[in-house]
Amino acid sequence: MTAPLLVIAAGGTGGHMFPAQALAEAMLAKGWRVKLSTDARGARYTGGFPDAVEVNVVGSATFARGGVLQKLLVPFRILGGIAAAKWRMLRDRPAVVVGFGGYPAIPAMSAAWVLRIPRMIHEQNGVLGRVNQLFAKRVDRIACGTWPTVLPGKIEGVHTGNPVRAAILEHAGSPYIPPGDYPMSILVMGGSQGARVMSDVVPPAISALPQAIRRNIRVSHQARPEDLERVRDYYDNELISAEVQTFFEDVPRRMADAQLVISRSGASTVADVSVIGRPAIWVPYAGAIRDEQTANARQLVEAGAAILITEADFEVALLTAKLVELLSDEQGMMKMAHAALACGVPDATERLVQLVENLAEAGKT
């Protein structure tokens, strides 16, 4: 008997591909076959997927890029991609199709809808992305990585959480050491590419701290390549102990060691912080079209686990004042850490697996 087939449809960003990869690994472990449907751009991001996952490259496109001619060709590329995805599904019918967003997900999700194959989408952020908005009323389930997620009309979602890496799970619920008169670690992150506003504001804000606090501060600061040297020089000149890199390979360990995280509120970072359980200051990316990073931070802020500062308000004096307030409040920070942990969903992948299996069973009847 042939093993059941799961088709995963996902775009080419880490936000879409990482939870897709986590589900693929889990379903393979359960004896399923897994295929990934993406476009040529998305295929460049598939290096982390297990070799057992068959990658199908289909035509797709977005109106957001290219000149007039390229935009005119978009509908034809998408239609060609849908036809190719439909042909593949007729030859090897999936038990379930799961979309993780991004334009490359359109062909497979459209084909699954036409063929009435059980299907669902997973939304990582607190606001549906464009492609997931398109399919929200055309799927059997909507799995929500962030809770609550804004959904259209009377549609209900299922809170699964966002899958986190195995390295994060190794530090899940690590004991929190509240701030005090001893070395204190601050982890500064700005998403996968760093954020200039972090490099502009955080170093002088730390420098302005009262000496009794400042002397204990140890900083791990993720900066853009073009900001690396100036940020390092600033910390060195101010005699602040800091490691400044464009990317930290050991973020899970640094996060577990931190008394405080200062970061953009990307969905995966929010998930990591809540699973480990750390107080945070979130600075949502102001350029996000749907302001999804504010939505991502909402649960932790409302739970008392984090403070949100808009990018417009993220200035040196305000941040210094917030740092003094937080790093002087041992009990308050302990409560924030516990509140963050209470929002974590370490079994997010297992919840997604359960939804897939339920859809497969329902599809047999």
CSV table of C-alpha atoms in Angstrom, one decimal:
chain,number,residue,atom,x,y,z
A,1,MET,CA,0.0,0.0,0.0
A,2,THR,CA,1.4,3.4,-1.0
A,3,ALA,CA,2.1,5.8,1.8
A,4,PRO,CA,-0.2,8.9,1.9
A,5,LEU,CA,1.1,12.0,0.2
A,6,LEU,CA,1.3,15.5,1.7
A,7,VAL,CA,1.9,18.4,-0.7
A,8,ILE,CA,3.3,21.5,0.9
A,9,ALA,CA,3.0,24.8,-1.0
A,10,ALA,CA,5.3,27.5,0.2
A,11,GLY,CA,7.1,30.7,-0.9
A,12,GLY,CA,10.7,31.6,-0.8
A,13,THR,CA,11.2,33.4,2.5
A,14,GLY,CA,12.3,32.0,5.8
A,15,GLY,CA,8.9,33.0,7.3
A,16,HIS,CA,7.1,30.6,4.9
A,17,MET,CA,9.7,27.9,4.5
A,18,PHE,CA,10.8,27.2,8.1
A,19,PRO,CA,7.4,26.0,9.4
A,20,ALA,CA,6.9,24.2,6.1
A,21,GLN,CA,10.2,22.4,6.7
A,22,ALA,CA,9.3,21.5,10.3
A,23,LEU,CA,6.0,19.9,9.1
A,24,ALA,CA,7.8,18.0,6.3
A,25,GLU,CA,10.3,16.5,8.7
A,26,ALA,CA,7.5,15.5,11.1
A,27,MET,CA,5.3,13.9,8.4
A,28,LEU,CA,8.2,12.0,6.9
A,29,ALA,CA,8.9,10.6,10.4
A,30,LYS,CA,5.3,9.4,10.5
A,31,GLY,CA,5.7,7.4,7.2
A,32,TRP,CA,4.1,9.9,4.9
A,33,ARG,CA,5.5,10.9,1.5
A,34,VAL,CA,6.1,14.7,1.1
A,35,LYS,CA,6.4,16.9,-1.9
A,36,LEU,CA,7.2,20.6,-1.9
A,37,SER,CA,5.5,22.8,-4.5
A,38,THR,CA,7.3,26.1,-5.0
A,39,ASP,CA,8.7,28.3,-7.8
A,40,ALA,CA,12.2,28.8,-9.1
A,41,ARG,CA,12.9,31.5,-6.5
A,42,GLY,CA,11.6,29.4,-3.6
A,43,ALA,CA,13.6,26.4,-4.8
A,44,ARG,CA,16.8,28.3,-3.8
A,45,TYR,CA,15.7,28.1,-0.2
A,46,THR,CA,15.1,24.4,0.0
A,47,GLY,CA,18.6,23.3,1.2
A,48,GLY,CA,17.4,22.6,4.7
A,49,PHE,CA,14.6,20.2,3.6
A,50,PRO,CA,15.3,16.5,4.0
A,51,ASP,CA,16.4,14.7,0.8
A,52,ALA,CA,13.3,12.6,0.9
A,53,VAL,CA,11.1,15.7,0.1
A,54,GLU,CA,10.5,15.8,-3.7
A,55,VAL,CA,10.7,19.5,-4.8
A,56,ASN,CA,8.3,20.4,-7.7
A,57,VAL,CA,9.0,23.7,-9.3
A,58,VAL,CA,5.9,25.3,-10.8
A,59,GLY,CA,5.3,28.6,-12.5
A,60,SER,CA,4.2,31.5,-10.4
A,61,ALA,CA,4.7,35.3,-10.2
A,62,THR,CA,3.9,38.4,-8.3
A,63,PHE,CA,2.6,41.8,-9.5
A,64,ALA,CA,5.0,43.5,-7.0
A,65,ARG,CA,8.1,43.0,-9.1
A,66,GLY,CA,9.2,43.6,-12.7
A,67,GLY,CA,8.3,46.0,-15.5
A,68,VAL,CA,5.0,46.4,-17.4
A,69,LEU,CA,5.6,43.4,-19.7
A,70,GLN,CA,6.5,41.1,-16.8
A,71,LYS,CA,3.3,42.2,-14.9
A,72,LEU,CA,1.2,41.5,-18.0
A,73,LEU,CA,2.6,38.0,-18.1
A,74,VAL,CA,1.9,37.3,-14.4
A,75,PRO,CA,-1.6,35.8,-14.9
A,76,PHE,CA,-0.4,33.5,-17.7
A,77,ARG,CA,2.5,32.2,-15.5
A,78,ILE,CA,0.2,31.5,-12.6
A,79,LEU,CA,-2.3,29.7,-14.9
A,80,GLY,CA,0.5,27.6,-16.3
A,81,GLY,CA,1.6,26.8,-12.8
A,82,ILE,CA,-1.9,25.8,-11.8
A,83,ALA,CA,-2.2,23.5,-14.8
A,84,ALA,CA,1.1,21.8,-14.0
A,85,ALA,CA,0.2,21.4,-10.3
A,86,LYS,CA,-3.2,20.0,-11.2
A,87,TRP,CA,-1.6,17.5,-13.7
A,88,ARG,CA,0.8,16.3,-11.0
A,89,MET,CA,-2.0,15.9,-8.4
A,90,LEU,CA,-4.2,13.9,-10.9
A,91,ARG,CA,-1.2,11.5,-11.4
A,92,ASP,CA,-0.4,11.2,-7.7
A,93,ARG,CA,-3.3,12.4,-5.6
A,94,PRO,CA,-2.3,14.0,-2.3
A,95,ALA,CA,-4.2,13.1,0.9
A,96,VAL,CA,-3.8,16.8,2.0
A,97,VAL,CA,-2.3,20.0,0.6
A,98,VAL,CA,-1.0,22.6,3.1
A,99,GLY,CA,-0.1,26.2,2.0
A,100,PHE,CA,2.3,28.4,4.0
A,101,GLY,CA,1.9,31.6,2.1
A,102,GLY,CA,3.9,33.4,-0.6
A,103,TYR,CA,3.1,33.7,-4.3
A,104,PRO,CA,4.7,30.3,-5.1
A,105,ALA,CA,1.9,28.6,-3.1
A,106,ILE,CA,-0.8,29.8,-5.5
A,107,PRO,CA,-0.6,27.0,-8.1
A,108,ALA,CA,-0.8,24.1,-5.7
A,109,MET,CA,-3.4,25.6,-3.5
A,110,SER,CA,-5.5,26.5,-6.5
A,111,ALA,CA,-5.2,23.0,-8.0
A,112,ALA,CA,-6.2,21.5,-4.6
A,113,TRP,CA,-9.3,23.7,-4.5
A,114,VAL,CA,-10.3,22.8,-8.0
A,115,LEU,CA,-9.8,19.0,-7.3
A,116,ARG,CA,-11.5,19.3,-3.9
A,117,ILE,CA,-8.5,17.8,-2.1
A,118,PRO,CA,-8.5,18.4,1.7
A,119,ARG,CA,-6.4,21.6,2.2
A,120,MET,CA,-5.4,24.1,4.9
A,121,ILE,CA,-3.2,27.1,5.2
A,122,HIS,CA,-0.7,28.1,8.0
A,123,GLU,CA,-0.3,31.8,8.7
A,124,GLN,CA,2.8,32.7,10.7
A,125,ASN,CA,1.9,36.3,11.5
A,126,GLY,CA,-0.9,37.9,13.4
A,127,VAL,CA,-2.4,39.2,10.1
A,128,LEU,CA,-3.0,37.1,7.0
A,129,GLY,CA,-0.6,37.6,4.1
A,130,ARG,CA,-1.9,38.4,0.7
A,131,VAL,CA,-1.9,34.8,-0.6
A,132,ASN,CA,-3.4,33.3,2.5
A,133,GLN,CA,-6.1,36.0,2.4
A,134,LEU,CA,-6.9,34.8,-1.1
A,135,PHE,CA,-7.4,31.2,0.1
A,136,ALA,CA,-8.9,31.8,3.6
A,137,LYS,CA,-12.4,31.1,2.4
A,138,ARG,CA,-11.3,28.2,0.2
A,139,VAL,CA,-9.7,25.9,2.7
A,140,ASP,CA,-10.9,23.4,5.3
A,141,ARG,CA,-8.7,24.8,8.1
A,142,ILE,CA,-6.6,27.9,8.9
A,143,ALA,CA,-3.7,27.1,11.3
A,144,CYS,CA,-2.6,30.3,13.2
A,145,GLY,CA,1.0,30.6,14.3
A,146,THR,CA,0.3,33.9,16.2
A,147,TRP,CA,-2.7,34.3,18.5
A,148,PRO,CA,-5.0,36.0,18.0
A,149,THR,CA,-4.8,36.2,14.2
A,150,VAL,CA,-7.0,38.7,12.3
A,151,LEU,CA,-9.3,36.6,10.0
A,152,PRO,CA,-11.9,37.8,7.5
A,153,GLY,CA,-15.6,37.6,8.3
A,154,LYS,CA,-16.8,34.8,10.5
A,155,ILE,CA,-13.9,32.4,9.6
A,156,GLU,CA,-12.4,30.7,12.7
A,157,GLY,CA,-8.8,29.7,13.0
A,158,VAL,CA,-7.0,27.0,15.0
A,159,HIS,CA,-4.2,28.1,17.2
A,160,THR,CA,-1.2,25.9,16.4
A,161,GLY,CA,1.6,28.3,17.2
A,162,ASN,CA,4.7,28.6,15.0
A,163,PRO,CA,7.2,25.6,14.9
A,164,VAL,CA,10.5,26.4,16.4
A,165,ARG,CA,13.9,24.9,15.7
A,166,ALA,CA,15.2,21.9,17.6
A,167,ALA,CA,18.0,24.1,19.1
A,168,ILE,CA,15.3,26.4,20.6
A,169,LEU,CA,13.4,23.4,22.0
A,170,GLU,CA,16.6,22.3,23.7
A,171,HIS,CA,16.4,25.6,25.8
A,172,ALA,CA,12.6,25.6,26.2
A,173,GLY,CA,11.7,26.9,29.7
A,174,SER,CA,15.3,27.4,30.7
A,175,PRO,CA,15.5,28.8,34.3
A,176,TYR,CA,15.5,32.6,34.2
A,177,ILE,CA,18.0,34.6,36.2
A,178,PRO,CA,16.5,38.0,36.9
A,179,PRO,CA,18.7,41.2,36.7
A,180,GLY,CA,20.8,42.1,39.7
A,181,ASP,CA,24.3,43.3,40.7
A,182,TYR,CA,26.1,40.8,38.5
A,183,PRO,CA,26.7,40.3,34.8
A,184,MET,CA,23.5,40.8,32.8
A,185,SER,CA,23.1,39.9,29.1
A,186,ILE,CA,21.1,41.8,26.6
A,187,LEU,CA,20.4,40.2,23.2
A,188,VAL,CA,19.7,42.7,20.4
A,189,MET,CA,18.3,41.5,17.1
A,190,GLY,CA,16.8,43.1,14.0
A,191,GLY,CA,15.5,40.2,12.0
A,192,SER,CA,17.5,38.1,9.5
A,193,GLN,CA,19.3,41.2,8.1
A,194,GLY,CA,19.6,43.2,11.3
A,195,ALA,CA,18.0,46.7,11.6
A,196,ARG,CA,19.7,50.0,11.4
A,197,VAL,CA,17.4,51.6,14.0
A,198,MET,CA,18.8,49.1,16.6
A,199,SER,CA,22.3,50.1,15.8
A,200,ASP,CA,21.4,53.8,16.0
A,201,VAL,CA,19.5,53.7,19.3
A,202,VAL,CA,20.6,50.7,21.5
A,203,PRO,CA,24.3,51.4,21.9
A,204,PRO,CA,23.9,55.1,23.1
A,205,ALA,CA,20.9,54.1,25.2
A,206,ILE,CA,23.0,51.5,27.1
A,207,SER,CA,25.9,54.0,27.4
A,208,ALA,CA,23.5,56.4,29.1
A,209,LEU,CA,22.6,53.9,31.8
A,210,PRO,CA,23.6,54.7,35.4
A,211,GLN,CA,27.0,53.3,36.1
A,212,ALA,CA,25.7,50.8,38.7
A,213,ILE,CA,23.7,49.1,36.0
A,214,ARG,CA,25.9,49.8,33.0
A,215,ARG,CA,29.0,48.1,34.5
A,216,ASN,CA,27.2,44.8,34.6
A,217,ILE,CA,25.9,44.9,31.0
A,218,ARG,CA,27.0,42.3,28.4
A,219,VAL,CA,25.6,42.8,24.9
A,220,SER,CA,25.1,40.5,21.9
A,221,HIS,CA,24.2,42.8,19.0
A,222,GLN,CA,23.2,41.7,15.6
A,223,ALA,CA,24.0,44.4,13.1
A,224,ARG,CA,23.9,44.9,9.3
A,225,PRO,CA,27.3,44.5,7.6
A,226,GLU,CA,27.4,48.2,6.8
A,227,ASP,CA,26.8,49.1,10.5
A,228,LEU,CA,29.2,46.4,12.0
A,229,GLU,CA,32.3,48.5,12.3
A,230,ARG,CA,30.7,51.7,13.8
A,231,VAL,CA,28.7,49.7,16.3
A,232,ARG,CA,31.7,47.7,17.4
A,233,ASP,CA,33.8,50.9,17.7
A,234,TYR,CA,31.0,52.6,19.7
A,235,TYR,CA,30.8,49.9,22.3
A,236,ASP,CA,34.6,49.6,22.5
A,237,ASN,CA,35.0,53.4,22.9
A,238,GLU,CA,32.4,53.4,25.7
A,239,LEU,CA,34.0,50.4,27.4
A,240,ILE,CA,30.8,48.3,27.1
A,241,SER,CA,31.4,44.6,26.8
A,242,ALA,CA,29.7,43.6,23.5
A,243,GLU,CA,29.9,41.0,20.7
A,244,VAL,CA,28.7,42.5,17.4
A,245,GLN,CA,28.1,40.2,14.5
A,246,THR,CA,25.9,40.2,11.4
A,247,PHE,CA,24.6,36.7,12.4
A,248,PHE,CA,24.8,34.6,15.5
A,249,GLU,CA,24.9,30.9,14.9
A,250,ASP,CA,24.1,30.3,18.6
A,251,VAL,CA,21.0,32.5,19.1
A,252,PRO,CA,19.2,29.9,21.1
A,253,ARG,CA,22.0,29.8,23.7
A,254,ARG,CA,22.3,33.6,23.8
A,255,MET,CA,18.6,34.0,24.2
A,256,ALA,CA,18.5,31.5,27.0
A,257,ASP,CA,21.4,33.4,28.7
A,258,ALA,CA,19.7,36.8,28.3
A,259,GLN,CA,18.0,38.8,31.0
A,260,LEU,CA,16.4,40.9,28.2
A,261,VAL,CA,15.8,40.7,24.4
A,262,ILE,CA,15.5,43.8,22.3
A,263,SER,CA,14.2,42.9,18.8
A,264,ARG,CA,12.0,43.2,15.8
A,265,SER,CA,8.8,41.2,16.4
A,266,GLY,CA,9.0,38.8,13.5
A,267,ALA,CA,6.8,35.8,14.0
A,268,SER,CA,9.6,33.3,14.4
A,269,THR,CA,11.5,35.5,16.9
A,270,VAL,CA,8.4,36.0,19.0
A,271,ALA,CA,7.8,32.2,19.0
A,272,ASP,CA,11.5,31.6,20.0
A,273,VAL,CA,11.3,34.1,22.9
A,274,SER,CA,8.0,32.7,24.2
A,275,VAL,CA,9.2,29.1,24.1
A,276,ILE,CA,12.4,29.9,26.0
A,277,GLY,CA,10.6,32.4,28.2
A,278,ARG,CA,12.4,35.8,28.2
A,279,PRO,CA,11.3,39.4,28.8
A,280,ALA,CA,11.4,41.5,25.6
A,281,ILE,CA,11.2,44.9,24.2
A,282,TRP,CA,9.6,44.7,20.7
A,283,VAL,CA,10.2,47.3,18.0
A,284,PRO,CA,7.9,46.4,15.1
A,285,TYR,CA,9.1,47.1,11.6
A,286,ALA,CA,7.4,50.3,10.6
A,287,GLY,CA,7.6,49.5,6.9
A,288,ALA,CA,5.4,46.3,7.1
A,289,ILE,CA,2.4,46.8,4.8
A,290,ARG,CA,-0.1,45.1,7.1
A,291,ASP,CA,1.7,46.1,10.4
A,292,GLU,CA,1.9,42.3,11.1
A,293,GLN,CA,4.8,42.7,13.5
A,294,THR,CA,2.6,44.7,15.9
A,295,ALA,CA,0.1,42.0,15.7
A,296,ASN,CA,2.8,39.4,16.3
A,297,ALA,CA,3.8,41.1,19.6
A,298,ARG,CA,0.2,41.7,20.8
A,299,GLN,CA,-0.2,38.5,22.9
A,300,LEU,CA,3.1,38.9,24.8
A,301,VAL,CA,2.5,42.6,25.4
A,302,GLU,CA,-1.1,42.0,26.7
A,303,ALA,CA,0.2,39.1,28.9
A,304,GLY,CA,2.7,41.5,30.5
A,305,ALA,CA,5.6,39.6,29.1
A,306,ALA,CA,7.0,42.4,26.9
A,307,ILE,CA,7.0,46.1,26.1
A,308,LEU,CA,6.2,47.4,22.7
A,309,ILE,CA,7.9,50.6,21.4
A,310,THR,CA,6.9,51.8,18.0
A,311,GLU,CA,9.8,52.7,15.6
A,312,ALA,CA,8.7,56.3,15.7
A,313,ASP,CA,9.1,56.4,19.5
A,314,PHE,CA,12.2,54.3,19.6
A,315,GLU,CA,14.7,56.9,20.8
A,316,VAL,CA,17.7,56.9,23.0
A,317,ALA,CA,16.2,58.7,26.1
A,318,LEU,CA,13.0,56.6,26.1
A,319,LEU,CA,15.0,53.3,25.7
A,320,THR,CA,17.4,54.3,28.5
A,321,ALA,CA,14.5,55.0,30.8
A,322,LYS,CA,12.8,51.7,30.0
A,323,LEU,CA,16.1,49.8,30.5
A,324,VAL,CA,16.6,51.4,34.0
A,325,GLU,CA,13.0,50.5,34.9
A,326,LEU,CA,13.3,46.9,33.8
A,327,LEU,CA,16.8,46.1,34.9
A,328,SER,CA,16.0,47.5,38.4
A,329,ASP,CA,13.0,45.4,38.9
A,330,GLU,CA,14.0,41.8,39.8
A,331,GLN,CA,10.5,40.6,40.6
A,332,GLY,CA,8.9,42.3,37.7
A,333,MET,CA,11.3,40.8,35.2
A,334,MET,CA,10.8,37.3,36.7
A,335,LYS,CA,7.0,37.8,36.2
A,336,MET,CA,7.6,38.9,32.6
A,337,ALA,CA,9.7,35.8,31.9
A,338,HIS,CA,7.0,33.5,33.4
A,339,ALA,CA,4.3,35.3,31.4
A,340,ALA,CA,6.3,34.8,28.1
A,341,LEU,CA,6.7,31.2,28.8
A,342,ALA,CA,3.0,30.8,29.4
A,343,CYS,CA,2.4,32.1,25.8
A,344,GLY,CA,4.8,29.7,24.3
A,345,VAL,CA,3.7,26.7,22.1
A,346,PRO,CA,6.6,24.3,22.1
A,347,ASP,CA,4.4,21.6,20.5
A,348,ALA,CA,3.4,23.7,17.5
A,349,THR,CA,4.7,21.1,14.9
A,350,GLU,CA,2.8,18.3,16.6
A,351,ARG,CA,-0.4,20.5,16.5
A,352,LEU,CA,0.1,21.0,12.7
A,353,VAL,CA,0.7,17.2,12.3
A,354,GLN,CA,-2.6,16.5,14.1
A,355,LEU,CA,-4.5,18.9,11.8
A,356,VAL,CA,-3.1,17.2,8.7
A,357,GLU,CA,-4.0,13.7,10.0
A,358,ASN,CA,-7.5,14.9,10.9
A,359,LEU,CA,-8.0,16.3,7.4
A,360,ALA,CA,-6.7,13.1,5.8
A,361,GLU,CA,-9.2,11.1,7.8
A,362,ALA,CA,-12.1,13.4,6.9
A,363,GLY,CA,-11.1,13.2,3.3
A,364,LYS,CA,-11.5,9.4,3.2
A,365,THR,CA,-15.2,9.7,4.2
